[in-house]
XYZ file of C-alpha atoms in Angstrom:
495
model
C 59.307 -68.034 72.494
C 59.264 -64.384 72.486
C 62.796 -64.120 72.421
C 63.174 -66.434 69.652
C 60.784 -64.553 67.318
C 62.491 -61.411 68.116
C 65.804 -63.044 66.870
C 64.477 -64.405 63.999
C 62.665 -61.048 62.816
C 65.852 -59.151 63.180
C 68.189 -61.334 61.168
C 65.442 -60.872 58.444
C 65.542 -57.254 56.684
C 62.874 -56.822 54.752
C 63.725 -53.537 53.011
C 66.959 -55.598 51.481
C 64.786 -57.237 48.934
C 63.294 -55.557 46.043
C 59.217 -55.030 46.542
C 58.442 -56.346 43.504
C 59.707 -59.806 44.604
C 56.812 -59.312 47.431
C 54.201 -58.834 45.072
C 55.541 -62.150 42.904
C 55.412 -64.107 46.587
C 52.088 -62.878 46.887
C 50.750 -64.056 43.753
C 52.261 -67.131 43.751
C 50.670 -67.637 47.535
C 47.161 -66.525 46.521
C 46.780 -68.794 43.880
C 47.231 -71.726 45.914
C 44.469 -70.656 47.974
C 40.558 -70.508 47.758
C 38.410 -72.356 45.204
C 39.637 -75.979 44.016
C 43.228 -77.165 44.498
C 43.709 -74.568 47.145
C 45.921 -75.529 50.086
C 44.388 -74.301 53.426
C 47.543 -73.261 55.535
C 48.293 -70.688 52.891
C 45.534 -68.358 53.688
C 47.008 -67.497 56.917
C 49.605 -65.937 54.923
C 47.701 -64.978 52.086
C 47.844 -61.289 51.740
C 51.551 -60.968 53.932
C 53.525 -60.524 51.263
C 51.158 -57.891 49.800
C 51.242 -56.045 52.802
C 54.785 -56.119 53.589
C 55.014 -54.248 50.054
C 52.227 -51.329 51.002
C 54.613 -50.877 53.874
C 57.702 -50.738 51.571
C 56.002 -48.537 48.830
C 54.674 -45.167 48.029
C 53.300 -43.286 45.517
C 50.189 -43.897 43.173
C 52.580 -45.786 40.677
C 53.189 -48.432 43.435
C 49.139 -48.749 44.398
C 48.406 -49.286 40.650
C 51.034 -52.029 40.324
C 49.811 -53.233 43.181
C 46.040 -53.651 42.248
C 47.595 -54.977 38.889
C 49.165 -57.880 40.561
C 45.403 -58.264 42.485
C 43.877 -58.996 39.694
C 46.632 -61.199 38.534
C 46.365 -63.255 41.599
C 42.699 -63.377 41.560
C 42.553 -64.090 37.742
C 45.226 -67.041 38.745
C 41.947 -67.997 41.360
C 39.217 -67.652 39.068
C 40.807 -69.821 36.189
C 41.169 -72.832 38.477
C 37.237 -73.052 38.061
C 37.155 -72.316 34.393
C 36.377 -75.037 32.215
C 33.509 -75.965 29.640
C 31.273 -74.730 29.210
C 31.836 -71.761 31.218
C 33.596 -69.416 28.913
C 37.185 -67.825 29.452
C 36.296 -64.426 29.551
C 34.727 -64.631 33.364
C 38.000 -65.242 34.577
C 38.216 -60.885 34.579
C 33.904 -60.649 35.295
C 34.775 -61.943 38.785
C 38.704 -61.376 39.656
C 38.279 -57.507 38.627
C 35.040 -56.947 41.001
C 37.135 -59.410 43.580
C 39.872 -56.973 43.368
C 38.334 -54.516 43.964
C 36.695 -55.108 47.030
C 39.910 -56.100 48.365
C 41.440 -52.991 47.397
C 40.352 -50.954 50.160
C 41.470 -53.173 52.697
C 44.518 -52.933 51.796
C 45.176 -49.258 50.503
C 43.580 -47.532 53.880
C 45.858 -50.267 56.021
C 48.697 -48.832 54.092
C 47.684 -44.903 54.681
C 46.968 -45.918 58.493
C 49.332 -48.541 60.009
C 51.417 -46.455 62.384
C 48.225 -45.257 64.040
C 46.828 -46.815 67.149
C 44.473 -50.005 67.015
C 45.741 -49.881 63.079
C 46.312 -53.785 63.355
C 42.592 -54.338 63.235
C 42.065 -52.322 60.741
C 42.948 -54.675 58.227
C 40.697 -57.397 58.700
C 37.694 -54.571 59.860
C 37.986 -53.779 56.530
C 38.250 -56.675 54.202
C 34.756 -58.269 56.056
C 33.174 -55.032 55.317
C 34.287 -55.556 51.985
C 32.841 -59.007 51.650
C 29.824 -58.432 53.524
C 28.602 -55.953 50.784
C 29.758 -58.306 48.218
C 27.788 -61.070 49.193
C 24.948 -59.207 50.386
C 24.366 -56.677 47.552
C 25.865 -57.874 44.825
C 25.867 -60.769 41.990
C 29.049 -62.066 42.641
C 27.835 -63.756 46.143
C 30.559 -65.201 48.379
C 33.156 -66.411 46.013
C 36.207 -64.910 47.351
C 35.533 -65.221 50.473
C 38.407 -65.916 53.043
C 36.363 -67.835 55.352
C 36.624 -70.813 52.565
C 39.962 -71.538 52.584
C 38.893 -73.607 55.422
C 36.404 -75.969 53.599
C 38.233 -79.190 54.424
C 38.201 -78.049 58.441
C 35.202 -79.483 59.961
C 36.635 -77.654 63.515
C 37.243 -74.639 61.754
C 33.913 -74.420 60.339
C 32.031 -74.715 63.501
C 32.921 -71.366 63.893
C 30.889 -69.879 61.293
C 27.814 -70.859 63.787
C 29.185 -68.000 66.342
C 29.528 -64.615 64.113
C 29.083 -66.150 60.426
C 31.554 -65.871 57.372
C 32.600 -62.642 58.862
C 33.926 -63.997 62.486
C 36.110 -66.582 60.311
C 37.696 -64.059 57.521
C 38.054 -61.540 60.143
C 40.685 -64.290 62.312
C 42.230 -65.382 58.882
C 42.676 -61.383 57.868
C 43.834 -60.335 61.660
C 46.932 -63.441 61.371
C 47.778 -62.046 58.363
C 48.167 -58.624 59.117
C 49.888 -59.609 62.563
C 52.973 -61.828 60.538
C 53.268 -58.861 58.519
C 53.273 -56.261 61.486
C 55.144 -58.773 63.430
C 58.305 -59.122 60.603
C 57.680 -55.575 59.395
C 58.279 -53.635 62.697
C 60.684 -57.124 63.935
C 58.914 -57.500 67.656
C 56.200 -59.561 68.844
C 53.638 -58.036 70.759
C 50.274 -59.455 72.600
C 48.191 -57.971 69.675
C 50.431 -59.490 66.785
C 50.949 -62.564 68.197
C 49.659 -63.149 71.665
C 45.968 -62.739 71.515
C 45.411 -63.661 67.387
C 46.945 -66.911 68.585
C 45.154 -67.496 71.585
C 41.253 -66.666 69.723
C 43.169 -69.044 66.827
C 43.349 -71.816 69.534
C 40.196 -71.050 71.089
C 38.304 -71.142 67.964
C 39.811 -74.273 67.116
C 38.901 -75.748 71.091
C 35.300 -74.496 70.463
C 34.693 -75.744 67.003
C 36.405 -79.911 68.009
C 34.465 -79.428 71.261
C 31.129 -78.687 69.419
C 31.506 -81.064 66.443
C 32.170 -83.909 69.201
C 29.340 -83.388 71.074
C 27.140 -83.296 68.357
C 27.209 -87.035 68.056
C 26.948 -87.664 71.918
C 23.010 -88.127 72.094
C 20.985 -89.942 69.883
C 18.822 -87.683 67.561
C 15.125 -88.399 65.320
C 16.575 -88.604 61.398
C 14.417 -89.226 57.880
C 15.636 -90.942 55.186
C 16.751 -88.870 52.434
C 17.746 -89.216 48.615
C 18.918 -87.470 46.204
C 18.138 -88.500 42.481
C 20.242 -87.488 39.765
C 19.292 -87.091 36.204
C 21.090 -88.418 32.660
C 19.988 -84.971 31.224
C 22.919 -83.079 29.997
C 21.171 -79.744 28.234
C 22.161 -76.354 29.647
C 20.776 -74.563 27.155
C 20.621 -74.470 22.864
C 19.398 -76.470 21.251
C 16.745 -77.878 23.207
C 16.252 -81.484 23.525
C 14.049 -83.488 21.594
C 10.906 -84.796 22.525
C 12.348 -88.343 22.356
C 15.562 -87.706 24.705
C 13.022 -85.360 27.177
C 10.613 -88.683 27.591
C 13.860 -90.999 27.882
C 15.032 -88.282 31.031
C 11.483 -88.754 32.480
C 11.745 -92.762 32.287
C 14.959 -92.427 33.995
C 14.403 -90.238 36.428
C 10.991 -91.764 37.455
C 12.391 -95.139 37.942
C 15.274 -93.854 40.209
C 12.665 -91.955 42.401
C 10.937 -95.186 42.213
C 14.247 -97.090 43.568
C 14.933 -94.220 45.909
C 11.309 -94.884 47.633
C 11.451 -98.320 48.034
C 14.314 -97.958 49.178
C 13.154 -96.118 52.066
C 13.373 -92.513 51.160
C 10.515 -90.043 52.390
C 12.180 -86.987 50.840
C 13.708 -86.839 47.523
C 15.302 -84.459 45.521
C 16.173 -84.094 41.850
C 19.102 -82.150 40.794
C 18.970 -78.922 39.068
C 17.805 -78.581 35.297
C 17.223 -82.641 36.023
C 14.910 -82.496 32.715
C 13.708 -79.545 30.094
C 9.657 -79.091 30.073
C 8.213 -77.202 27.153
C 5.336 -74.644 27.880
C 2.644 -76.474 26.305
C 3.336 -79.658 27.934
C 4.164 -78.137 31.597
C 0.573 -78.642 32.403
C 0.615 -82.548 32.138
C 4.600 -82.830 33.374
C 2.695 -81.431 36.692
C 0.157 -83.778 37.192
C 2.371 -86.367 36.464
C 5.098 -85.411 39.180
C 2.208 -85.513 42.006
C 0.904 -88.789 41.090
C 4.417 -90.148 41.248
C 4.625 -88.443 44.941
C 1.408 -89.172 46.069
C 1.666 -92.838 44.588
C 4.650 -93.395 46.349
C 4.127 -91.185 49.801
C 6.979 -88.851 49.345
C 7.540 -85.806 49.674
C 9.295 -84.657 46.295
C 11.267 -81.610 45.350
C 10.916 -81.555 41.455
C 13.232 -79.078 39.564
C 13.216 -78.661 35.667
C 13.506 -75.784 33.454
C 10.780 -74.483 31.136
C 11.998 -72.682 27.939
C 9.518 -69.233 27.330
C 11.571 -68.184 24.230
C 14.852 -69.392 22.075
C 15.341 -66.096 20.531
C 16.985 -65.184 23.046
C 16.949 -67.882 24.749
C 15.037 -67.136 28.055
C 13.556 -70.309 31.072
C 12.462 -70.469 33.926
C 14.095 -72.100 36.207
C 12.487 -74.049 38.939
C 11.206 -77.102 41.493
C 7.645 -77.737 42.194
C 7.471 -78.722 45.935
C 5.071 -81.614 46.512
C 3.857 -83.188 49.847
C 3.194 -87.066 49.998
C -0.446 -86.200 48.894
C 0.777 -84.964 45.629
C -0.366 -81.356 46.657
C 1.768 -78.666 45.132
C 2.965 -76.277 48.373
C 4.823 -73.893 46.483
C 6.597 -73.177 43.366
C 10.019 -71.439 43.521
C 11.988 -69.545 40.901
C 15.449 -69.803 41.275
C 16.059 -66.091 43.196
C 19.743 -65.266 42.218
C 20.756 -66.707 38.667
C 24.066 -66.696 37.985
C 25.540 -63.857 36.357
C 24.722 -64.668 32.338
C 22.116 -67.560 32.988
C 19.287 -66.732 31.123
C 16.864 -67.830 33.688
C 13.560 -65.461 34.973
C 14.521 -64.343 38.425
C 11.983 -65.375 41.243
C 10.584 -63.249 43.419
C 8.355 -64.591 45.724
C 8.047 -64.996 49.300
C 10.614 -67.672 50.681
C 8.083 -70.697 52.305
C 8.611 -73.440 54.561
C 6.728 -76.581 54.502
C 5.820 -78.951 57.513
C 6.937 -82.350 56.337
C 5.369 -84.542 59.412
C 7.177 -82.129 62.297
C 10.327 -81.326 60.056
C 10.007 -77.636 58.911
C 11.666 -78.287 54.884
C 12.466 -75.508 53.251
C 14.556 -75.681 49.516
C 16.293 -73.115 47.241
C 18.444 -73.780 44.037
C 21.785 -73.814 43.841
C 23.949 -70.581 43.040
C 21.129 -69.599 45.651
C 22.886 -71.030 48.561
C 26.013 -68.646 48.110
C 24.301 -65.851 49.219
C 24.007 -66.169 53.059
C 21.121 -63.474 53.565
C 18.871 -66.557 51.803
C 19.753 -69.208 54.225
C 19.397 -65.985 57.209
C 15.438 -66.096 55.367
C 14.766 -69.791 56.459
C 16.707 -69.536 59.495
C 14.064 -66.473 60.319
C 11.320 -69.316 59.156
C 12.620 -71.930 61.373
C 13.910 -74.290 58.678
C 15.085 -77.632 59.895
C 15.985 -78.519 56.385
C 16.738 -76.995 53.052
C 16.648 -78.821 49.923
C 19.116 -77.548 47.367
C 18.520 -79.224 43.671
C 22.016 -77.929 42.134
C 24.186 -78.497 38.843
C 27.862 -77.594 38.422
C 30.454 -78.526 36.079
C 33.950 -80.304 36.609
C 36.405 -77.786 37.754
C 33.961 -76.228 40.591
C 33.942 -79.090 41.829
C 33.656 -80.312 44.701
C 33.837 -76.534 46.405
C 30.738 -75.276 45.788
C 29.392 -78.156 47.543
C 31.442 -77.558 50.267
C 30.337 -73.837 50.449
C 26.560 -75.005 51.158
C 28.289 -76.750 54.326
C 28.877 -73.265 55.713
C 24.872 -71.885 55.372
C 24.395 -75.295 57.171
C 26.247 -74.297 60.052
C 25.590 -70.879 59.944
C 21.625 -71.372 60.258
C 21.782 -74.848 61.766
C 19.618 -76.420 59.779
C 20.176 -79.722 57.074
C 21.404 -79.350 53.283
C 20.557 -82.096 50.888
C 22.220 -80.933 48.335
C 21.643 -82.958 44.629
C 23.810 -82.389 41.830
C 24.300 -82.466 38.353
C 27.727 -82.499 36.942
C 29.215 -82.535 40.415
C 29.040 -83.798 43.897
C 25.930 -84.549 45.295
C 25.818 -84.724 49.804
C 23.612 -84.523 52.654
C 25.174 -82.522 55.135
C 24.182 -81.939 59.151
C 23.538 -78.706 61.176
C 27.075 -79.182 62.016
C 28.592 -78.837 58.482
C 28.996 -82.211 58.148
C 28.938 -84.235 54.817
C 27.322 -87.518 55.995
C 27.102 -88.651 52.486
C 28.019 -87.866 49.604
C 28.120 -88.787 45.795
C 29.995 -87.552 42.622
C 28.027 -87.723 39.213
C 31.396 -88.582 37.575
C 31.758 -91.954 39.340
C 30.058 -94.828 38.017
C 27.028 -95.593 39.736
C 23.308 -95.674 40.019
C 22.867 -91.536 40.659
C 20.986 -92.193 43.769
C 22.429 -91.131 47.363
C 20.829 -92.134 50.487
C 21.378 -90.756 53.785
C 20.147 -89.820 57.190
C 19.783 -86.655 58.248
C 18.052 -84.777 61.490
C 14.291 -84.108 61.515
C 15.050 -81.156 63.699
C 17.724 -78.329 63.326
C 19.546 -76.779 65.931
C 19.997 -73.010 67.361
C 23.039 -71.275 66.449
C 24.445 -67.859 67.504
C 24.923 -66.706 64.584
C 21.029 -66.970 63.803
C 19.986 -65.390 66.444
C 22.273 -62.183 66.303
C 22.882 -62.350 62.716
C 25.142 -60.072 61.072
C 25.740 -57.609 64.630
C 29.670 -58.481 64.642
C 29.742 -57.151 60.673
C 27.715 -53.854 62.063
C 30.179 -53.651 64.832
C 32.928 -53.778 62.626
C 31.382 -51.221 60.926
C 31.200 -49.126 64.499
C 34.964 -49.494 64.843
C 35.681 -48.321 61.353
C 33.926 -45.287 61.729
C 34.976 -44.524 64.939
C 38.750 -45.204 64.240
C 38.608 -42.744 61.051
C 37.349 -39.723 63.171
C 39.564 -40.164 65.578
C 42.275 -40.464 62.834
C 40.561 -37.297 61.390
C 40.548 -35.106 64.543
C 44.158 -36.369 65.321
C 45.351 -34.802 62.160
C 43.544 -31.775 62.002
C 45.161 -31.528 65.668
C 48.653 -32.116 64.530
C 48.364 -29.459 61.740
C 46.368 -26.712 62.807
C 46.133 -23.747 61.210
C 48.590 -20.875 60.734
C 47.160 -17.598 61.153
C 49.518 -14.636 59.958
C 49.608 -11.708 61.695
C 50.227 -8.346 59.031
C 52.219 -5.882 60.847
C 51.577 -2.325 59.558
């Protein structure tokens, strides 16, 4: 096999084709990947061509052009998920910041690859990169590698070990291994030995767990989620006769969903809009209908406070089968332009008859230090009222099957203008329904009263801090080695 890769790489020049066809390639390759429509082998070869033309390139001419065609790529991304009524113009409000958090993985590969342990600089790097974006910044995890790999129930296991980091990093590391491995036209055990062998292992680890997760039998509730004929995002508001018409509806689903055996129910997102003045009724109402019915509800709505500008708040009301109120929760991270109050309070967990329930709202849910919260709470379950729109969907559904995982605890996630699904600890979609089909907007599944214990919960985000370690570490040594090679020149003046 060696041999044969070693014959193959030499036949293949790369320095006979013009760079710029690399950086076409790499386009091209990118926007088949991540978000809808994306095809998962291509991430493993992603950023290759982009690499191969650092390699082939100098100058700040070529790193402009390059970061050009970044933003190209990740425009080509972004657009895929662009539809009404999300205007064009955030195509460039998330490729640009994308880009540029990629940048650095890149550039400093380019400046260093000749240097020892160099190979794992790359993917060091680019999960620094989207740590900080997901942790400290609005734009979440879109753009994250680790997605690619949203239809690979295996592959996502994995996520339970070191997080979205432990996942990018392997998909980054094969990447910059092809390139090294065509670039420099030998195989090695660190370009293709040992990224295949973790590869394979990962793959082993994540079958092996998802299999035994169904070998013993396991306590489960019956859960629905209820979705809502409400289709206001924003101005104008609707009338008083279309709110009361949403309220019929949704209360007779709930109804339907409860009889037919559901003891925790969620609405979606924005499921109706609730004026100020009449909020105070709308709330007693909500816990006679769970206390009438013995469930334990998860009511979200949105409450105007102004319409010039147009400001809400945008929330659930959490109610036991009692009808008591245990918390009310502001959505915490709106998305970037929704003009929604941002909450602030304490994240809470509720005790739902042994089963520790927990719920957030949608764009919440891409930010993994939230789901890290309830995992520190002991959440067995998070509800996760949500509402998309066409073209982001069904991927940011998907996405919520990675803080699953990751925390290993339940998602019932119910959505408006997209795809509603009640996935395991595992990652696992064990139902699921799609607002666009025709049907009765109610989804009915089982899911585990208890969560499980994952890795990644327990050590949380140590292998991004130790990736950190390494970086650090390998630019002082790079540091000392140059001022080593170049030391300096003292002149002696001879009278």
């Amino acid at each position: 096999m060696k041999n044969s890769l070693n014959t193959l790489t030499k036949e293949f020049k790369v320095s006979t084709i013009n760079p710029l066809w690399y950086l076409a390639i790499g386009v091209a390759i990118m926007a088949l990947t991540h978000m809808t429509f994306s095809i998962e082998v291509m991430a493993w070869i992603s950023s290759v061509p982009f690499l191969m033309y650092l390699s082939l390139t100098q100058g700040w001419k070529s790193r402009f052009t390059f970061f050009l065609a970044l933003v190209l790529a990740w425009s080509f991304v972004v657009t895929k998920i662009i539809s009404d009524p999300i205007p064009l113009v955030l195509v460039f409000l998330y490729s640009i910041p994308i880009s540029l958090f990629h940048l650095p993985g890149y550039l400093i590969w380019s400046k260093f690859k000749n240097q020892k342990y160099a190979l794992f600089l790359f993917p060091v790097i680019m999960i620094i990169m989207e740590w900080i974006q997901y942790t400290f910044t609005p734009l979440a995890s879109w753009g994250v590698v680790a997605y690619t790999m949203h239809d690979n129930v295996s592959l996502i296991q994995t996520v339970s070990l070191f997080g979205l980091a432990g996942l990018s990093f392997l998909i980054y590391w094969v990447n910059v291994s092809i390139a090294t491995l065509i670039i420099k036209r030998k195989s090695s055990i660190s370009t293709f030995h040992l990224p295949l062998f973790v590869l394979l292992l990962f793959i082993f680890f994540g079958s092996i767990r998802y299999d035994m997760s169904k070998a013993n039998g396991i306590d489960t509730v019956t859960v629905a989620a209820v979705g809502t004929d409400s289709e206001a995002s924003g101005l104008p508001l609707p009338t008083k006769e279309k709110t009361e018409k949403t309220k019929t509806v949704l209360f007779k689903r709930t109804r339907t969903a409860a009889e037919g055996g559901a003891k925790i129910i969620s609405w979606t997102e924005a499921a109706i809009f609730i004026m100020p003045e009449d909020e105070k009724e709308w709330i007693n109402s909500i816990k006679e209908l769970a206390s009438e019915l013995n469930i334990t509800l998860v009511a979200s709505y949105v409450s105007p406070i102004s319409q010039s500008p147009l400001r809400y708040e945008n929330k659930y009301q959490f109610i036991d089968s009692s009808g008591n109120i245990t918390h009310t929760y502001l959505k915490h991270q709106p998305v970037p332009g929704e003009p929604a109050v941002q909450g602030k309070s304490p994240l809470k967990v509720t005790d739902i008859k042994g089963t520790k329930v927990a719920a957030a709202i949608c764009y919440d849910y891409d930010f993994p230090y939230l789901a890290k919260g309830y995992g520190e709470l002991g959440a067995d379950m998070v509800i996760l009222p949500s509402s998309d729109w066409r073209d982001i969907d069904p991927v940011h559904t998907e996405m919520a099957a990675f803080r699953a995982a990751e925390q290993g605890h339940s998602v019932l996630r119910s959505t408006r203008f997209g795809l509603s699904a009640a996935i395991t600890p595992y990652g696992e979609m064990v139902s699921q329904l799609s607002s666009f089909d025709d049907n009765d907007k109610i989804m009915y599944s089982q899911l585990p009263t208890k969560g499980v214990t994952t890795l990644f919960s327990v050590i949380q985000d140590s292998f991004v801090y130790l990736c950190i370690g390494f970086f650090l570490s390998f630019m002082a040594i790079a540091s000392h080695s140059k001022n080593k090679s170049n030391p300096t020149t003292i002149s002696m003046v001879r009278n």
